[in-house]
Coordinates of N, CA and C in Angstrom, one line a residue:
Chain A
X1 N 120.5 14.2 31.3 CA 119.7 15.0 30.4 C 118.9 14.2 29.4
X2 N 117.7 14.7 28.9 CA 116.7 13.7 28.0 C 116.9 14.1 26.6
X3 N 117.2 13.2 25.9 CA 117.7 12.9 24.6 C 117.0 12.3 24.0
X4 N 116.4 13.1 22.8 CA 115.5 12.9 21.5 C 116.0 12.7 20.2
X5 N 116.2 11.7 19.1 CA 117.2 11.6 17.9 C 115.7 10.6 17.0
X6 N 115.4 11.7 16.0 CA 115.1 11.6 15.1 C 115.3 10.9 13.7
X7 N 115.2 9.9 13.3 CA 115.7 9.5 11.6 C 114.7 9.2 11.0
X8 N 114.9 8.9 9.7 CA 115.8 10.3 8.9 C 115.3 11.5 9.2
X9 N 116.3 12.4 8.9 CA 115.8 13.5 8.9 C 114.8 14.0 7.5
X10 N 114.6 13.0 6.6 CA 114.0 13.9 5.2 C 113.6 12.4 4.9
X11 N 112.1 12.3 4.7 CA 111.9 10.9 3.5 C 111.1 11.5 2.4
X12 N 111.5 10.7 1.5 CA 109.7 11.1 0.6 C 109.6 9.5 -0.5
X13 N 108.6 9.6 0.0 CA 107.8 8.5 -0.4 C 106.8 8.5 -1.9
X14 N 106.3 7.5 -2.4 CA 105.8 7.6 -3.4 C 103.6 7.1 -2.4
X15 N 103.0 7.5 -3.4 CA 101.7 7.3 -2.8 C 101.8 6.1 -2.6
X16 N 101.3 5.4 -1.5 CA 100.7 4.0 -1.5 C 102.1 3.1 -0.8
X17 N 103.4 3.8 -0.7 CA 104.5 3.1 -0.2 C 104.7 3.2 1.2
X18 N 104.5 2.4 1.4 CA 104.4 2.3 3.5 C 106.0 2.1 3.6
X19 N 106.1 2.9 5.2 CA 107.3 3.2 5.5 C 107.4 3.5 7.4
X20 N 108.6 4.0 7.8 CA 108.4 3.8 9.6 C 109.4 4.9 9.7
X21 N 108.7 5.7 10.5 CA 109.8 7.0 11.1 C 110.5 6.3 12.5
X22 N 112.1 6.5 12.6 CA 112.3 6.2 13.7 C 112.4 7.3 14.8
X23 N 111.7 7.0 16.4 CA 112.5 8.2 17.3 C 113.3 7.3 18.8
X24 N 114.7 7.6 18.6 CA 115.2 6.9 19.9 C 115.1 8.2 21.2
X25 N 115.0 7.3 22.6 CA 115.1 8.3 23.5 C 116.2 7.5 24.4
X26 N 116.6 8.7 25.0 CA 117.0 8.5 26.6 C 116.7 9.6 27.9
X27 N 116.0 8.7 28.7 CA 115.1 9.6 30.0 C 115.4 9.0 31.2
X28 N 115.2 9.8 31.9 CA 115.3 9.1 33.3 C 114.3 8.7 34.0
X29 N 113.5 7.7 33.3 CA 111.8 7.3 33.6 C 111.4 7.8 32.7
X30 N 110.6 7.0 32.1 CA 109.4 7.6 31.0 C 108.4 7.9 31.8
X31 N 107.5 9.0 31.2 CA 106.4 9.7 32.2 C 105.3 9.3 30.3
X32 N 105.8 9.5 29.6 CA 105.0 9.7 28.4 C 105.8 10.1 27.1
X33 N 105.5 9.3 26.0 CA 106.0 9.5 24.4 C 105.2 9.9 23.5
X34 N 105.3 11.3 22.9 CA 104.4 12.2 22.5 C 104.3 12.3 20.7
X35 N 103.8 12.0 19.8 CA 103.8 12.3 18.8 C 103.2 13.4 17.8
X36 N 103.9 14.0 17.3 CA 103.0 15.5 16.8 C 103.1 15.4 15.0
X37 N 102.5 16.5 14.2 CA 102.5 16.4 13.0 C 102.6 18.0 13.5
X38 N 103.5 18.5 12.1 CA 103.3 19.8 12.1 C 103.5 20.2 10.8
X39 N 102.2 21.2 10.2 CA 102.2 21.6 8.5 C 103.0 23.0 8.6
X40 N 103.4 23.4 7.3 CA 104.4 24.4 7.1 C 103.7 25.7 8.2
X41 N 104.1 26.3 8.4 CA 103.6 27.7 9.2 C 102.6 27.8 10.2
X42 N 102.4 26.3 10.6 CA 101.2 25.9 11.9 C 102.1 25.1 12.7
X43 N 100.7 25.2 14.2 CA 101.8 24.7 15.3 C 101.6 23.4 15.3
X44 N 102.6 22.6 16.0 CA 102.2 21.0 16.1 C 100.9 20.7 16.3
X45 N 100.5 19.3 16.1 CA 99.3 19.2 16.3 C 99.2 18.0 16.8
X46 N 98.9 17.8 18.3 CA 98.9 16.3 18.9 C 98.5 14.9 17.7
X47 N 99.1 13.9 17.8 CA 98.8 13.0 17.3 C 98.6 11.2 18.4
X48 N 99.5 11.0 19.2 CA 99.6 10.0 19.8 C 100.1 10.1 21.3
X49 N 99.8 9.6 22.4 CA 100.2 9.6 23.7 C 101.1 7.7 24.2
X50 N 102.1 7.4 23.8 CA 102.8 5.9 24.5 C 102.7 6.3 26.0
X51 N 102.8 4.8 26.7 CA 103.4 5.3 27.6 C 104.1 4.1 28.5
X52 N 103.9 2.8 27.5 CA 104.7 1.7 28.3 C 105.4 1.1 27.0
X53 N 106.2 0.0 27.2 CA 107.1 -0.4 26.2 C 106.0 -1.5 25.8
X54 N 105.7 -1.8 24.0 CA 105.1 -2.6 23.9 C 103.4 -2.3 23.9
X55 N 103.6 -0.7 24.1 CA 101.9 0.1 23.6 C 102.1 0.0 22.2
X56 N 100.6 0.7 21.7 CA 100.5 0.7 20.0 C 99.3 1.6 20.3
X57 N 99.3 2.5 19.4 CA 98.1 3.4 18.7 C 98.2 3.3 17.9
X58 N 96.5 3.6 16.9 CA 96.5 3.9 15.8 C 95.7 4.7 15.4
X59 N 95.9 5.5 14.3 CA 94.6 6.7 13.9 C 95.2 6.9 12.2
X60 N 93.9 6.5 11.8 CA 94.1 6.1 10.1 C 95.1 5.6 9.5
X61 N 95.9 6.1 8.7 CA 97.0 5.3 8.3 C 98.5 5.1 9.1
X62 N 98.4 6.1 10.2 CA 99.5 5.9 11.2 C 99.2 5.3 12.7
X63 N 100.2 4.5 12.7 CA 100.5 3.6 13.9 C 101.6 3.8 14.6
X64 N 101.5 3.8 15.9 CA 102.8 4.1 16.9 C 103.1 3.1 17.7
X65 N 104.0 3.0 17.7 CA 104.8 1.7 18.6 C 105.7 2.4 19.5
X66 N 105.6 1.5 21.0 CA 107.4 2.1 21.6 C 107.8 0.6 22.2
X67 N 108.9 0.8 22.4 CA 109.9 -0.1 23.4 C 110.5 0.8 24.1
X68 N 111.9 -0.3 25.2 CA 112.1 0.4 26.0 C 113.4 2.1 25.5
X69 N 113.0 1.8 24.1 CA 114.2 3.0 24.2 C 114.2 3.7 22.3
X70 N 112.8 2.8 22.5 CA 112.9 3.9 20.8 C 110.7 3.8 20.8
X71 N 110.5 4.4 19.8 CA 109.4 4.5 19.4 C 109.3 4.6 17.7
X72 N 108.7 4.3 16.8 CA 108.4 3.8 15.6 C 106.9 4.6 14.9
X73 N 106.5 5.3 14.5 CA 105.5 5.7 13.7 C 105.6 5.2 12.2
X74 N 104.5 4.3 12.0 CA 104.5 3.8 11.0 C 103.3 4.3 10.1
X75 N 103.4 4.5 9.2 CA 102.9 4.9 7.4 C 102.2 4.1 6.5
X76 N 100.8 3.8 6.8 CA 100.2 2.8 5.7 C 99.7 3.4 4.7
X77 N 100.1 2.7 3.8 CA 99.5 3.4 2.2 C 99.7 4.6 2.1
X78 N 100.8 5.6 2.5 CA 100.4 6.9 2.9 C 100.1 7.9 1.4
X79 N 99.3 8.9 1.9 CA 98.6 9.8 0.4 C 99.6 10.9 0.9
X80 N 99.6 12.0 -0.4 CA 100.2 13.5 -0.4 C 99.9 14.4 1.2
X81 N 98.3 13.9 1.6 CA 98.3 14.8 2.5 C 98.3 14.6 3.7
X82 N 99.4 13.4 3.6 CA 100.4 13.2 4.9 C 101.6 13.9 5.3
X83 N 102.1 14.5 4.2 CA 103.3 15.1 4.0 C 103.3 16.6 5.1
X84 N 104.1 16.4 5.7 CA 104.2 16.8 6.8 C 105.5 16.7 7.9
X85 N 105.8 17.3 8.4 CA 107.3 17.2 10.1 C 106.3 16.6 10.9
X86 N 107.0 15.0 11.6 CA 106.3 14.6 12.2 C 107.9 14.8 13.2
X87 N 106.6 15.3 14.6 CA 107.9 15.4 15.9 C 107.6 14.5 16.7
X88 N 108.6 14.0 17.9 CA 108.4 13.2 19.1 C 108.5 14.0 20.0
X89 N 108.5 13.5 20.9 CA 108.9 14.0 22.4 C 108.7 13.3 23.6
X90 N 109.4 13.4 24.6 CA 109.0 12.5 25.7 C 108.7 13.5 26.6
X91 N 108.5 12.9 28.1 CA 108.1 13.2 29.3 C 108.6 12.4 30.2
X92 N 109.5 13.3 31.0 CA 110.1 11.9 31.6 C 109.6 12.5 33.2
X93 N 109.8 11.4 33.8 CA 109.1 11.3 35.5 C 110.2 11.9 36.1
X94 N 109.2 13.3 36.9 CA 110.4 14.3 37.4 C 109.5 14.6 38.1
X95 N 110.1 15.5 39.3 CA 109.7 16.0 40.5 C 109.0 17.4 40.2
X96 N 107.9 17.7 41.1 CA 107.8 18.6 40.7 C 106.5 19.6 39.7
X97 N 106.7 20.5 39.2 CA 105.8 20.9 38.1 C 106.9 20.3 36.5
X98 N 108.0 20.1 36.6 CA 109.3 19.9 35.6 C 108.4 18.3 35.2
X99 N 107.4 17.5 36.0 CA 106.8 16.4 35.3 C 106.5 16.8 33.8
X100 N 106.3 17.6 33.7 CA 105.1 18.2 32.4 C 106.4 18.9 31.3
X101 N 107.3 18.6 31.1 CA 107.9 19.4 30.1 C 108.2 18.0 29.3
X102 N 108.0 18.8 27.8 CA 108.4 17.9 26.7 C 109.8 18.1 26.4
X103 N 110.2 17.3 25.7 CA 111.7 17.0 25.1 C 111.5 17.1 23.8
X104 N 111.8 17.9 23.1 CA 111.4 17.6 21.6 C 112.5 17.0 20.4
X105 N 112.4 15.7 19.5 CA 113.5 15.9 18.6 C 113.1 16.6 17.6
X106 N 114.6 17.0 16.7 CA 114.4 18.0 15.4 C 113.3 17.2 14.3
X107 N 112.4 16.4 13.9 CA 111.9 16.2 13.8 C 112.4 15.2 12.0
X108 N 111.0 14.6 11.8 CA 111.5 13.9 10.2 C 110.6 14.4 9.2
X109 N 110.8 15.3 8.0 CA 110.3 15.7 7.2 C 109.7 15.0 6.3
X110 N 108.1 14.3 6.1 CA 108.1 13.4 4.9 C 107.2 14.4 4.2
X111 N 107.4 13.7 3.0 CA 107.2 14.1 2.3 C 106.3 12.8 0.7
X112 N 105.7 13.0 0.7 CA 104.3 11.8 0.2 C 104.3 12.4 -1.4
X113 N 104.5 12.0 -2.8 CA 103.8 12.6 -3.9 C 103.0 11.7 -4.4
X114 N 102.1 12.1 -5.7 CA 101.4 11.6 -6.0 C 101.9 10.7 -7.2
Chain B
X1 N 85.4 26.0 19.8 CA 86.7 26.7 20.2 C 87.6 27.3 20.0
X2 N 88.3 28.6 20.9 CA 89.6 28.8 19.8 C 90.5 28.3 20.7
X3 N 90.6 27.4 21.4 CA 92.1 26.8 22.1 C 93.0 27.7 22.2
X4 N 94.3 27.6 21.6 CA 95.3 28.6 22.3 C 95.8 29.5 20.9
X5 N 95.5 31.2 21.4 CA 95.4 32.1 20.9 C 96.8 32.7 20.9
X6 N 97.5 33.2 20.1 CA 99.0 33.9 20.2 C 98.8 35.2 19.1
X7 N 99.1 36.2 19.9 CA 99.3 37.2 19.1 C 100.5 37.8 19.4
X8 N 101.3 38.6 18.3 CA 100.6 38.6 16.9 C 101.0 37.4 16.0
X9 N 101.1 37.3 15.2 CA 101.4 36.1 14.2 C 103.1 36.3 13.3
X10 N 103.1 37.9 13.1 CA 104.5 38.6 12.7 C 104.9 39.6 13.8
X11 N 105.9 39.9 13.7 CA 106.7 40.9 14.1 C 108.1 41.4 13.7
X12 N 108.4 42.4 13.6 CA 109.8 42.7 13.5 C 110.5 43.7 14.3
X13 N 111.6 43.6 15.5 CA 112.0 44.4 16.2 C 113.4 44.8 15.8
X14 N 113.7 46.3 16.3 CA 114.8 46.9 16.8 C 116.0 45.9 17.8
X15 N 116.9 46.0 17.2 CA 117.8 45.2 18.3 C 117.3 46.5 19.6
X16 N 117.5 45.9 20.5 CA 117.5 46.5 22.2 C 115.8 47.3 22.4
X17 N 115.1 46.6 21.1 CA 113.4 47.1 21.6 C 113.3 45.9 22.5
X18 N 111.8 45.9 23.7 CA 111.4 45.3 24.3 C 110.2 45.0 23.2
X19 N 109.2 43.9 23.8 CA 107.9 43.6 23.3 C 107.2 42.4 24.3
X20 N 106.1 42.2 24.0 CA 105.3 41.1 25.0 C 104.5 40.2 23.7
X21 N 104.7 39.0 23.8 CA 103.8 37.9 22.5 C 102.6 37.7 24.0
X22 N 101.8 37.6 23.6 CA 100.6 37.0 24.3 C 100.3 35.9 23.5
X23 N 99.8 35.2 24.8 CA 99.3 33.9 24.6 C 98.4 33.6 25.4
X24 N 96.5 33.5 25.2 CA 95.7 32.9 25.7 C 95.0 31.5 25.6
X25 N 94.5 30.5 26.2 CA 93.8 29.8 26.2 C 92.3 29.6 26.9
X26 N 91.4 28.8 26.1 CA 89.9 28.9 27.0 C 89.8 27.8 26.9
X27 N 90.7 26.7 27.3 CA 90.5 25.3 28.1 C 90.5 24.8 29.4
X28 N 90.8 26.0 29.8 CA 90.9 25.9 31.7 C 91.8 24.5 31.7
X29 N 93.3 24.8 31.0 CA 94.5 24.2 31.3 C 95.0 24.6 32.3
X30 N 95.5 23.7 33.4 CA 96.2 24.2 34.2 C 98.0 24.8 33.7
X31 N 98.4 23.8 32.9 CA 99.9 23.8 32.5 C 100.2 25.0 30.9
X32 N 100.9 25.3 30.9 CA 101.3 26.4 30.1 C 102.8 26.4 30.0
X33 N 103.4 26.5 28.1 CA 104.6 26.4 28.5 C 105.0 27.7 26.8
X34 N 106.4 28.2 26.9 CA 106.5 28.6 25.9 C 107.6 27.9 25.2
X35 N 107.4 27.8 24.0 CA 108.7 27.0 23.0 C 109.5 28.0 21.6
X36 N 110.6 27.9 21.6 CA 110.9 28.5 20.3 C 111.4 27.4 19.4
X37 N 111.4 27.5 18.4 CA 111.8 26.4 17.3 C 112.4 27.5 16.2
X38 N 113.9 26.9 15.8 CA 115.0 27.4 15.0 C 115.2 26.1 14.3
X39 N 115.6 26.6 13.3 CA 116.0 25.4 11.9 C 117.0 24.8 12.6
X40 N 116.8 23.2 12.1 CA 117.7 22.7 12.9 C 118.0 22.0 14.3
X41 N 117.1 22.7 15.0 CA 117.3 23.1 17.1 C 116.0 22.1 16.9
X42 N 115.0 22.2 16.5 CA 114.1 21.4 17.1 C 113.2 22.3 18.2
X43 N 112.1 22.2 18.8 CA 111.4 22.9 19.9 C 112.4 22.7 21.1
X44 N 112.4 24.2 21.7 CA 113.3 24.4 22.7 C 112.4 25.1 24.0
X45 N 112.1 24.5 25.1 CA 111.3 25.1 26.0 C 112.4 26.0 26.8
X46 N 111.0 27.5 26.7 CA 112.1 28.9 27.3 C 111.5 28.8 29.1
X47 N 110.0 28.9 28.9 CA 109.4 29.2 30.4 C 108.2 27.9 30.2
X48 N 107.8 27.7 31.4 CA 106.5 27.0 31.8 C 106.0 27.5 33.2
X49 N 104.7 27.1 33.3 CA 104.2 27.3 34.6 C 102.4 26.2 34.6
X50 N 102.5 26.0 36.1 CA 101.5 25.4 36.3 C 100.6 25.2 36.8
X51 N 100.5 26.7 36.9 CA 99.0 27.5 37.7 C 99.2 28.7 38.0
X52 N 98.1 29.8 38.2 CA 98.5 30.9 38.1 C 99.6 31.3 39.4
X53 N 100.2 32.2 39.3 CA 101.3 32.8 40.6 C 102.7 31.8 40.1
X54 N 102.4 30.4 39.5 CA 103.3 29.5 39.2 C 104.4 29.6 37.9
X55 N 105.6 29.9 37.9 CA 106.3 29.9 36.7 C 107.7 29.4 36.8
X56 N 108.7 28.8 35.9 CA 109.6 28.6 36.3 C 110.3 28.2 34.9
X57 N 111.8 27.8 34.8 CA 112.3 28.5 33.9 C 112.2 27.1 33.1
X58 N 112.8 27.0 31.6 CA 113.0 25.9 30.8 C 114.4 25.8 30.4
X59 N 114.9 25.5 29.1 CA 115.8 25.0 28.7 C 116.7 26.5 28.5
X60 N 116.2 27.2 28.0 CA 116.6 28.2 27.5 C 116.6 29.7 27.6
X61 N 116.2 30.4 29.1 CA 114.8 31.0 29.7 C 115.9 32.9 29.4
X62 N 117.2 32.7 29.2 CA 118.1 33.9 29.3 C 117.3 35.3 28.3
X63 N 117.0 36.2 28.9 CA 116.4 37.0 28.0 C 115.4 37.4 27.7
X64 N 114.0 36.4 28.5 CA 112.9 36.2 28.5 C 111.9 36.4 29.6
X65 N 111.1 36.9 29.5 CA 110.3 37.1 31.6 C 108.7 36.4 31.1
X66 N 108.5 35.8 32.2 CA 107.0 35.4 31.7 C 106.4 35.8 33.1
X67 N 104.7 36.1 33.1 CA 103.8 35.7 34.5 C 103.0 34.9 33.7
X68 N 101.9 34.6 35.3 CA 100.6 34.2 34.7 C 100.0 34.6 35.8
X69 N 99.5 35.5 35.7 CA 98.5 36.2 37.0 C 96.8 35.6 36.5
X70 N 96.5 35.0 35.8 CA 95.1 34.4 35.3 C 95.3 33.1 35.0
X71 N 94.4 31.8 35.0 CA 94.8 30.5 34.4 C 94.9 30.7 32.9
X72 N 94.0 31.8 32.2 CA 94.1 32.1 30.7 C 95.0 32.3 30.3
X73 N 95.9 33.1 30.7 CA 96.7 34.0 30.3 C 98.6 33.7 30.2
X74 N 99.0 33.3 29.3 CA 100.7 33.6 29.5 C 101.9 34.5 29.1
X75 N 101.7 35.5 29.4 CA 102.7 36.2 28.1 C 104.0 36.2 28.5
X76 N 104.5 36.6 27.0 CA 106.4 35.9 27.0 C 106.6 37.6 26.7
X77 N 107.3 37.8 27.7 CA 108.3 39.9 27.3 C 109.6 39.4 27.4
X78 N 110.3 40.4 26.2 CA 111.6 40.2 25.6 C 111.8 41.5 26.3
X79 N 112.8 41.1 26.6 CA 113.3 42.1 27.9 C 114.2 43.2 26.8
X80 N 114.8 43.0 25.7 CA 115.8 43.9 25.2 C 116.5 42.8 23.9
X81 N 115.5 42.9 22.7 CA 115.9 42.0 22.0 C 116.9 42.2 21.0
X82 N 117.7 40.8 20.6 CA 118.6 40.6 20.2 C 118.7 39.4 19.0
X83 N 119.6 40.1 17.5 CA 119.3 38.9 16.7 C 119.1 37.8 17.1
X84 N 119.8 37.2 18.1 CA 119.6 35.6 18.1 C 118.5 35.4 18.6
X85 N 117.8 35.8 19.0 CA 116.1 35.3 19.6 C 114.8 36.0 18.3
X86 N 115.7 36.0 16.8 CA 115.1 35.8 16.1 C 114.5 34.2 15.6
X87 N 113.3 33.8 16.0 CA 113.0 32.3 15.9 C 111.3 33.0 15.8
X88 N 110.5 31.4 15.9 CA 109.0 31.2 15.6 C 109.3 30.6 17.4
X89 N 108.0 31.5 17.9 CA 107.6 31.4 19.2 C 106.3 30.3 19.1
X90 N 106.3 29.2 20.3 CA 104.9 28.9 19.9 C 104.6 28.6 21.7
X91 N 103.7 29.0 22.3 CA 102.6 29.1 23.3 C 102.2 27.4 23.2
X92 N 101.8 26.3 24.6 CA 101.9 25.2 24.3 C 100.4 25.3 25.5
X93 N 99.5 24.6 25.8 CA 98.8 24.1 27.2 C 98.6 22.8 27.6
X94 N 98.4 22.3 28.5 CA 98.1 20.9 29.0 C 97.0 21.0 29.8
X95 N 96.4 20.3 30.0 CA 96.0 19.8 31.5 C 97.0 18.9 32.4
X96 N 96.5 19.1 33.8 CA 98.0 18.2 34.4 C 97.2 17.0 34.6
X97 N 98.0 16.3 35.2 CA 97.5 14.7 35.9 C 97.6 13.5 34.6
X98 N 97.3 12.7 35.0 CA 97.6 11.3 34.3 C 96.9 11.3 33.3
X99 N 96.5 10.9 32.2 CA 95.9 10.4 31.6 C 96.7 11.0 29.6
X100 N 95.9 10.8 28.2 CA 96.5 11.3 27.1 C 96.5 12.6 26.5
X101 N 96.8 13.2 27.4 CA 96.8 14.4 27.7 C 97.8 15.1 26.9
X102 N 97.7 15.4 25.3 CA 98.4 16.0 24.8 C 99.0 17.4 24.6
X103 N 99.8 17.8 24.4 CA 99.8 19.5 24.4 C 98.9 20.2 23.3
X104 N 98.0 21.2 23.5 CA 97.8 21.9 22.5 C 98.6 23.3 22.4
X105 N 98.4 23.3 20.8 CA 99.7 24.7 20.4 C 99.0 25.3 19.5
X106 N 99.4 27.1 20.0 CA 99.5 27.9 19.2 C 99.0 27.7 17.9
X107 N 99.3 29.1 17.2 CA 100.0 29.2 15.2 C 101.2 29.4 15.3
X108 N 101.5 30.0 16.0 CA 103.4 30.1 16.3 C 103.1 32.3 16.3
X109 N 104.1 32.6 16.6 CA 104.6 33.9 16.8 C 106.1 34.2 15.9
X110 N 106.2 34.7 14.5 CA 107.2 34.4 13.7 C 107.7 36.0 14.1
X111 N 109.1 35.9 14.8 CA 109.8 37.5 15.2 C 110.8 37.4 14.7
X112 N 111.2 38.6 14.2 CA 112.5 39.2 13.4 C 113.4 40.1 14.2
X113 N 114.6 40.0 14.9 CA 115.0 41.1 15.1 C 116.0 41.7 14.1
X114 N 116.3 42.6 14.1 CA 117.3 43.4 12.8 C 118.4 44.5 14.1

């Protein structure tokens, strides 16, 4: 079974203080490592696609990393309107139409002030 | 664009009322999935499907019927609802095949049952 573990569950940060969400997995084949932002009462909102150990994206002040069994979103300078549930999820290599389902962890709440 | 449409955005049911959440998209996604998310639980996939006539079950699927007789179209009917399937519903789409093909989501569908 595919196993998603989130830490921390809750950060908050001060403006300008860089920091790293961790998400470990276990899959049976990675197909794809998914990263989302989600604001209070809206639906996730794609942010990143991994898909080998030792990828990196980036898009403004966040950066994603994976290895073979965790992935890393990291936080540059981060401002207030970062603050946000950022979720993971994987995709793991399965038979089938079952290729395409996500795995979601409970996710890490940051939280950015000014 | 409006990507993927979910109506309605509230609701409140009768324990043992039925009801149907719709969910459209106009991305000519092949893949389509439904998720609920409860404090705590994290996104929990109920149904998916990956083309029309195509459906099949998720993590969670007890209580729930979906079709998709249209590529637009997916709706989730609550066969005979029950407090515990009080949660935020959210409608997800893909395109299939290889490439960074992230999910797009909903606003979410927030149901109450009493």
């Amino acid at each position: 079974e595919d196993q998603v573990t989130q830490s921390p569950e809750a950060l908050r940060l001060q403006e300008g203080e860089s920091s790293s969400l961790n998400c470990s997995y276990t899959v049976s084949g990675l197909r794809g490592l998914f990263w989302y932002r989600q604001d209070p009462g809206k639906g996730p909102e794609f942010l990143f696609t991994l898909y080998s150990a030792g990828e990196e994206k980036e898009k403004e002040r966040l950066k994603a990393t994976l290895t073979k069994k965790e992935s890393f979103l990291h936080i540059t300078a981060p401002k207030p309107e970062d603050s946000a549930t950022y979720l993971c999820a994987v995709q793991a290599r399965d038979s089938g139409g079952s290729n395409y389902k996500l795995t979601f962890g409970k996710g890490t709440l940051l939280t950015v002030n000014p | 664009n409006a990507g993927v449409t979910q109506t309605p955005k509230f609701q409140v049911l009768k324990t043992g009322q039925s009801m149907t959440l719709q969910c459209a998209q106009d991305m000519n996604h092949e893949y389509m999935s439904w998720y609920r998310q409860d404090p705590g639980m994290g996104l929990r996939l109920i149904h998916y499907s990956v083309g029309a006539g195509i459906t099949d079950q998720g993590e969670v699927p007890n209580g729930y019927n979906v079709s998709r007789s249209t590529t637009e179209d997916f709706p989730l009917r609550l066969l005979s609802a029950a407090p515990s399937q009080t949660s935020v519903y959210f409608c997800a789409s893909s395109y299939l095949g290889t490439g960074n093909y992230g999910y797009t989501f909903g606003s979410g569908t927030r149901l109450t049952v009493v």
